[in-house]
PDB file of C-alpha atoms and ligand atoms in Angstrom:
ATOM      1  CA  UNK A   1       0.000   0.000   0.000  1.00 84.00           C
ATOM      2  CA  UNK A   2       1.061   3.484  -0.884  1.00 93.00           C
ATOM      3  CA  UNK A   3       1.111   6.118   1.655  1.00 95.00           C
ATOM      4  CA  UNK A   4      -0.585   9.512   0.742  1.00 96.00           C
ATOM      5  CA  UNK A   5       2.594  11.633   1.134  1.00 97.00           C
ATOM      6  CA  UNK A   6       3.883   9.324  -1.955  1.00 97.00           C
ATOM      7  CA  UNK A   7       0.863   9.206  -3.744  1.00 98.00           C
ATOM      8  CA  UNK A   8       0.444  12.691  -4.099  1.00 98.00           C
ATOM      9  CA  UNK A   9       3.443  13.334  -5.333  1.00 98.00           C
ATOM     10  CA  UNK A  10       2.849  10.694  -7.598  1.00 98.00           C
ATOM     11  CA  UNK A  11       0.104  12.128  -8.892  1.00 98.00           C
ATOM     12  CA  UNK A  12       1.796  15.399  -9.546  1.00 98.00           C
ATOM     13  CA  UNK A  13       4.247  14.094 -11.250  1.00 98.00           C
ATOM     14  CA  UNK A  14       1.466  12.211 -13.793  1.00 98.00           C
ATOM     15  CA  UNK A  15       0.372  15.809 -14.358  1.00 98.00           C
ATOM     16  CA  UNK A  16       4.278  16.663 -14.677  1.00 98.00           C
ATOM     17  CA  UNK A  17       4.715  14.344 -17.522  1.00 98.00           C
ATOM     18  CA  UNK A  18       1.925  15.009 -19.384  1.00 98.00           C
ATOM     19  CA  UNK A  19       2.784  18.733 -19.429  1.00 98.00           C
ATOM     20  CA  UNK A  20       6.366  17.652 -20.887  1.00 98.00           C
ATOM     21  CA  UNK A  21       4.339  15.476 -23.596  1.00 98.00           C
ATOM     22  CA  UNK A  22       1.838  18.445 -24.416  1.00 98.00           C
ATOM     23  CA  UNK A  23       5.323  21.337 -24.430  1.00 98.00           C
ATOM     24  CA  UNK A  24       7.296  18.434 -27.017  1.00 98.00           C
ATOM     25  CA  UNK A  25       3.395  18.197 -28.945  1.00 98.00           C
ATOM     26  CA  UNK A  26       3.338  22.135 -29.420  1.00 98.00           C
ATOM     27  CA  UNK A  27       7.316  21.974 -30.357  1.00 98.00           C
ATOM     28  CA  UNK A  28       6.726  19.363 -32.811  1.00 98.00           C
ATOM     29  CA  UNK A  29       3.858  21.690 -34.490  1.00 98.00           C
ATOM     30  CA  UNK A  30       6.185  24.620 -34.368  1.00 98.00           C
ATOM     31  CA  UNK A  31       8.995  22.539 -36.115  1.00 98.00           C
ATOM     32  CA  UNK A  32       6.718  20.903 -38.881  1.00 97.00           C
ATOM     33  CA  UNK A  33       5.470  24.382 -39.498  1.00 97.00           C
ATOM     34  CA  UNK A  34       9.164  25.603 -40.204  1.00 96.00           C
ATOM     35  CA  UNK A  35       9.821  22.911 -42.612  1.00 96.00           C
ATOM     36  CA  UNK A  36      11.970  20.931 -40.372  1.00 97.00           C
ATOM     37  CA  UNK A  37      10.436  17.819 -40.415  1.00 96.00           C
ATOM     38  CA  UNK A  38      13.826  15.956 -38.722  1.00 96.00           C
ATOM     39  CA  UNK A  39      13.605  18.252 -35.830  1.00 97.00           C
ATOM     40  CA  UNK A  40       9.295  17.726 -35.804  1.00 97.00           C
ATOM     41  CA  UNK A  41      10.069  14.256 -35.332  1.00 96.00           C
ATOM     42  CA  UNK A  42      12.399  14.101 -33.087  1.00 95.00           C
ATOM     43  CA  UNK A  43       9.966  15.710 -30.872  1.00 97.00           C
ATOM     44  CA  UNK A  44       6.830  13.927 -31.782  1.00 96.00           C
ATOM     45  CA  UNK A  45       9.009  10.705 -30.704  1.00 96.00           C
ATOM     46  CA  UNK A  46       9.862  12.724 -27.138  1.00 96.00           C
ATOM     47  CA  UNK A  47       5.914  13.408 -26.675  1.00 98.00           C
ATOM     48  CA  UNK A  48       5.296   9.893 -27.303  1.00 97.00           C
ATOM     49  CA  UNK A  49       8.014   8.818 -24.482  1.00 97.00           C
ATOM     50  CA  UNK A  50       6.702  11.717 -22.036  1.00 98.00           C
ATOM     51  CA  UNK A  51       3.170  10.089 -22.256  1.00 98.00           C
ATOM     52  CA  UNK A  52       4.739   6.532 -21.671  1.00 98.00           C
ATOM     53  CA  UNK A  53       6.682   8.283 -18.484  1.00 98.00           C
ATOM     54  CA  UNK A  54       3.184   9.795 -17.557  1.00 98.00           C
ATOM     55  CA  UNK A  55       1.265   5.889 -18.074  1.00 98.00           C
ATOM     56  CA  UNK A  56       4.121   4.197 -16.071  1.00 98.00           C
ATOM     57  CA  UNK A  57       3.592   6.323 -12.872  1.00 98.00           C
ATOM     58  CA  UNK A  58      -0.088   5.990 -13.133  1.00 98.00           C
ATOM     59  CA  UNK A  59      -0.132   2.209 -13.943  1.00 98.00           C
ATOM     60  CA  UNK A  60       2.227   2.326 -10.733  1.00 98.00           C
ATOM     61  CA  UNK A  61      -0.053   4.056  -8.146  1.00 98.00           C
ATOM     62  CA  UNK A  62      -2.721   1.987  -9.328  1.00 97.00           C
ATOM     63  CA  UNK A  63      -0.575  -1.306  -8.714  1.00 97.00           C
ATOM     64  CA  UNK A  64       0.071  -0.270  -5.431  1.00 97.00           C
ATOM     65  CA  UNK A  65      -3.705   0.743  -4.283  1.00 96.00           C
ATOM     66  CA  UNK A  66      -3.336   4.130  -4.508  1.00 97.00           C
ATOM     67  CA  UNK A  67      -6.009   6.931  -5.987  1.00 97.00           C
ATOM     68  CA  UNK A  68      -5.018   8.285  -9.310  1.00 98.00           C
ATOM     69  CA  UNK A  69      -5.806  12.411  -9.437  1.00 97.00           C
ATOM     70  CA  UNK A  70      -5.496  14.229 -12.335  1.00 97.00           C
ATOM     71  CA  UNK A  71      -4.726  17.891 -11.948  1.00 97.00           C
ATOM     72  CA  UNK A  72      -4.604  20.889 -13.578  1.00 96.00           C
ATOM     73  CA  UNK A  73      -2.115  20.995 -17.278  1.00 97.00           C
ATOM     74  CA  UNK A  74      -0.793  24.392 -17.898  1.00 96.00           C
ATOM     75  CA  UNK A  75      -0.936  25.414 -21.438  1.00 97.00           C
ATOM     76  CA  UNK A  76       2.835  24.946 -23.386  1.00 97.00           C
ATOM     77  CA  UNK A  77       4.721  27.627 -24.775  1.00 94.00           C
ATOM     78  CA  UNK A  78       4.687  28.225 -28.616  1.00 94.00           C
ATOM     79  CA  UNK A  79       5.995  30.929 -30.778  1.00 93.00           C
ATOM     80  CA  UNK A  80       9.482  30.141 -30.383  1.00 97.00           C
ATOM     81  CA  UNK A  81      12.043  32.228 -32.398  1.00 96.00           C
ATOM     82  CA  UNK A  82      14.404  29.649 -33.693  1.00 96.00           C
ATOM     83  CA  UNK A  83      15.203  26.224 -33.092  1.00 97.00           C
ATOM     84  CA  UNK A  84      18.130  26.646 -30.685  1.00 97.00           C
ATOM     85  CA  UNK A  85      15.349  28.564 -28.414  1.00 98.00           C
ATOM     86  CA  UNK A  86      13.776  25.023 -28.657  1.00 98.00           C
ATOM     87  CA  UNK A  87      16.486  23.055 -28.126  1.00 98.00           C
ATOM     88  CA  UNK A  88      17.572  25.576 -25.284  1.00 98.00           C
ATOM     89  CA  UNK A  89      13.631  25.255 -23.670  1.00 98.00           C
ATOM     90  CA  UNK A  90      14.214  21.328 -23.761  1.00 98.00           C
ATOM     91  CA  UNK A  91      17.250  21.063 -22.203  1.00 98.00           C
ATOM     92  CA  UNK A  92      16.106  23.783 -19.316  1.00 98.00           C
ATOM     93  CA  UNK A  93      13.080  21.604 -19.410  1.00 98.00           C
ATOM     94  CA  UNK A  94      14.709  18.196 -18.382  1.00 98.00           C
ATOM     95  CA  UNK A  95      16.762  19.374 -16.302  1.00 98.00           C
ATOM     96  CA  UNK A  96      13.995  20.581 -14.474  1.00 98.00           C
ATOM     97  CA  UNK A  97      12.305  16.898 -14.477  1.00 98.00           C
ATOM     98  CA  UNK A  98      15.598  15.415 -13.395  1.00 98.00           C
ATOM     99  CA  UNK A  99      14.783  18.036 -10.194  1.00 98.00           C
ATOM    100  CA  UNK A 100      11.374  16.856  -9.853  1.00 98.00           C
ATOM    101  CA  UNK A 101      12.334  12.819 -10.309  1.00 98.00           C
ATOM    102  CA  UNK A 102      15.257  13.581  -7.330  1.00 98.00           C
ATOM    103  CA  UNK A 103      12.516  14.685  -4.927  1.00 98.00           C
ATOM    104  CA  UNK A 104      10.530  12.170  -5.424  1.00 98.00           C
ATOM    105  CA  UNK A 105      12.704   9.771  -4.836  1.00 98.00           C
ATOM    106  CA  UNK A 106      13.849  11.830  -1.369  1.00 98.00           C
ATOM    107  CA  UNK A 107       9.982  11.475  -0.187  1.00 98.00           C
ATOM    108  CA  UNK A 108      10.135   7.599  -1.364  1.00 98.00           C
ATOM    109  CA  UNK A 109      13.563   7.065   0.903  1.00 97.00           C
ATOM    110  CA  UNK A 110      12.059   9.777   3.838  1.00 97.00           C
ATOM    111  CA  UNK A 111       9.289   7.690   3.936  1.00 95.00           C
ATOM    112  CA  UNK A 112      11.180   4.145   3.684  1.00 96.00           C
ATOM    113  CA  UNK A 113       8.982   2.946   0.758  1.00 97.00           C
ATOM    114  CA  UNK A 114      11.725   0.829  -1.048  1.00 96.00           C
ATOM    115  CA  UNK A 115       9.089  -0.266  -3.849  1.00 97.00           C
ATOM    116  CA  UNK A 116       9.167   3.210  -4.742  1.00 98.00           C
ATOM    117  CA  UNK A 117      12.599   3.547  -4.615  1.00 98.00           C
ATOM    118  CA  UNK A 118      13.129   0.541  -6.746  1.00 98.00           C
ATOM    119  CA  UNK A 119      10.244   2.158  -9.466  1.00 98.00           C
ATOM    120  CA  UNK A 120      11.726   5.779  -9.280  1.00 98.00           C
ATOM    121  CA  UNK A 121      15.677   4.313 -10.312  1.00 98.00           C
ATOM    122  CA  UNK A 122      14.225   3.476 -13.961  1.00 98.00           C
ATOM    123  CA  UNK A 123      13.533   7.089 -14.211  1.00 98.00           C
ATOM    124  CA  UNK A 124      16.710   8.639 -12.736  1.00 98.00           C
ATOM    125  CA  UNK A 125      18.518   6.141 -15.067  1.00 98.00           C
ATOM    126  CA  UNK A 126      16.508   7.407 -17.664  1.00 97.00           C
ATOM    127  CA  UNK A 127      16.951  10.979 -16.692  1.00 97.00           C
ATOM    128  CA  UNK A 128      20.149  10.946 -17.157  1.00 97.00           C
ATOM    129  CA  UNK A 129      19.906   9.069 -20.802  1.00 96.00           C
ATOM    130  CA  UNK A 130      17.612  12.208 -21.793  1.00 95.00           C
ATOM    131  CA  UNK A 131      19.588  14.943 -20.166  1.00 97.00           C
ATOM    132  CA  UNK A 132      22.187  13.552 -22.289  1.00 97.00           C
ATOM    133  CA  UNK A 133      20.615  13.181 -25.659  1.00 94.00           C
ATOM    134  CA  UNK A 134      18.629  16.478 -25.538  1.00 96.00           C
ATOM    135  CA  UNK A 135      22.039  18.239 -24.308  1.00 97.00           C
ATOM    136  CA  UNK A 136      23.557  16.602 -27.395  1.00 96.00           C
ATOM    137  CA  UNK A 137      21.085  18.137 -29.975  1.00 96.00           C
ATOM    138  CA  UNK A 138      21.553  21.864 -28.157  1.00 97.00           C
ATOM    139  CA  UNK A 139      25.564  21.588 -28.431  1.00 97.00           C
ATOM    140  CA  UNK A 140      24.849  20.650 -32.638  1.00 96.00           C
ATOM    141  CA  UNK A 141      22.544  23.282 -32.582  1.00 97.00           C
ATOM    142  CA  UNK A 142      24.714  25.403 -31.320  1.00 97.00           C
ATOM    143  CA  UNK A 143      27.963  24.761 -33.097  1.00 96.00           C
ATOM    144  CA  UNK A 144      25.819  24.771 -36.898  1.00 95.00           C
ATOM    145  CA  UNK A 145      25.157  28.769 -35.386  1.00 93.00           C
ATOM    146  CA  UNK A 146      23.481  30.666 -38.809  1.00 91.00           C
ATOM    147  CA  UNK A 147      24.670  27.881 -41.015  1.00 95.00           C
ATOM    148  CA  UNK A 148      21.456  26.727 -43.019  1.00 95.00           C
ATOM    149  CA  UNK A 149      23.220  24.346 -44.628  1.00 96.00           C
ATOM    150  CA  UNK A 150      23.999  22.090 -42.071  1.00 96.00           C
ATOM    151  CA  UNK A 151      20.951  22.841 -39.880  1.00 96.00           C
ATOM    152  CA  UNK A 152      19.084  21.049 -42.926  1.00 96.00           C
ATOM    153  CA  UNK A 153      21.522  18.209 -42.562  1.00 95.00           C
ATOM    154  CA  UNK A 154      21.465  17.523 -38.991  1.00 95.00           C
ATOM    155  CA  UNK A 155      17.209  17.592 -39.719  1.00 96.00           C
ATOM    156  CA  UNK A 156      17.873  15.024 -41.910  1.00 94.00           C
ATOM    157  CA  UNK A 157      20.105  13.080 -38.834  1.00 93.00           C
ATOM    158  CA  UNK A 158      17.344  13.808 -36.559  1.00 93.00           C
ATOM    159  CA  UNK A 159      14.899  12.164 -39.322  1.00 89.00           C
ATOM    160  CA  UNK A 160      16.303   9.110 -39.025  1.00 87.00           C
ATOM    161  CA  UNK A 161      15.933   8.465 -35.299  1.00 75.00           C
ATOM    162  CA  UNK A 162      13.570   5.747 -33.909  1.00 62.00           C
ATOM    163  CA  UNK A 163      12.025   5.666 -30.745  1.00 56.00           C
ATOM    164  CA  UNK A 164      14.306   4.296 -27.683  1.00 53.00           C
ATOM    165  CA  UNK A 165      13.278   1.317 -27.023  1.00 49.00           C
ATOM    166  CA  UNK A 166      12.140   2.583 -23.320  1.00 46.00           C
ATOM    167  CA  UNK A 167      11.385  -1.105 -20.968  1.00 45.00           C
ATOM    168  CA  UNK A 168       7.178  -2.127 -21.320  1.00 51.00           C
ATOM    169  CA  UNK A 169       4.781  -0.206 -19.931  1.00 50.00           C
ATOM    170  CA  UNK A 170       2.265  -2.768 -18.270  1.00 47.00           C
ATOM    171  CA  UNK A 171      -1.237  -1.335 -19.322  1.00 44.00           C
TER     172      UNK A 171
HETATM  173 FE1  FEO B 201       9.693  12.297 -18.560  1.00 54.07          FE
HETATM  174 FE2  FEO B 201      11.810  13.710 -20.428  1.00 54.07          FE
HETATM  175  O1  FEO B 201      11.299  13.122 -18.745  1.00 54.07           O
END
């Protein structure tokens, strides 16, 4: 059984994750709309993996007999003036998550609740995978500077991704 300290912050950070899918959604839109179709997938694929993140913590307070809230999503950003703004916003962005994933795991070991613990390490071992790629894509970003050139060939790079292959979900 979960206690309500836990499952509270579980629940916020369902809400959390869904926000992250609905900010990489509105990027993707913003990125097709430019005519950078590499860089629009790369974040429809990141929405798709925020949603899983989102479905993993729910499926988990649910496993353990907790109550599943929903809360409040706060509408995304848009408008962004060029794609290293986006890739800049991303990287701010997970860092931020890697700051909400630590805390949760603090209440999980304040509270001694090693299942959490144990559930919470696939996402600081993921947090660190994403913090990683996403600070990746700023640095080439960064480096191609006004180039147009080679900000149409690293689209083409980021084309050619495929989703991680993230562990199941159980539904
Ligand atoms: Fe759900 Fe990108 O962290």
């Amino acid at each position: 059984m979960i206690n309500k300290e836990m499952n509270d912050a579980l629940n916020r950070q369902v809400d959390a994750e869904m926000y992250s899918s609905n900010l990489y959604l509105a990027m993707y839109g913003w990125l097709a709309e430019k005519g950078l179709p590499g860089f629009a997938e790369w974040m429809r694929l990141q929405a798709a993996e925020e949603y899983e993140h989102c479905m993993r913590i729910f499926n988990y307070i649910i496993e353990r007999g907790g109550n599943v809230q929903l809360g409040a999503i706060p509408k995304p950003g848009a408008g962004w003036k060029s794609v290293l703004e986006v890739a800049s916003e991303v990287v701010d962005h997970e860092a931020k998550v890697t700051g909400m994933i630590n805390n949760l795991m603090d209440i999980a070991i304040q509270q001694k609740d090693y299942a959490a613990t144990a559930f919470l390490q696939w996402f600081v071992t993921e947090q660190v995978e994403e913090e990683n790629n996403v600070g990746d894509v700023l640095s080439r970003v960064k480096m191609i500077g006004d180039n147009t050139a080679a900000l149409y060939h690293l689209d083409a790079n980021l084309g050619q991704r495929t989703a991680s292959p993230a562990p199941e979900v159980q539904e």
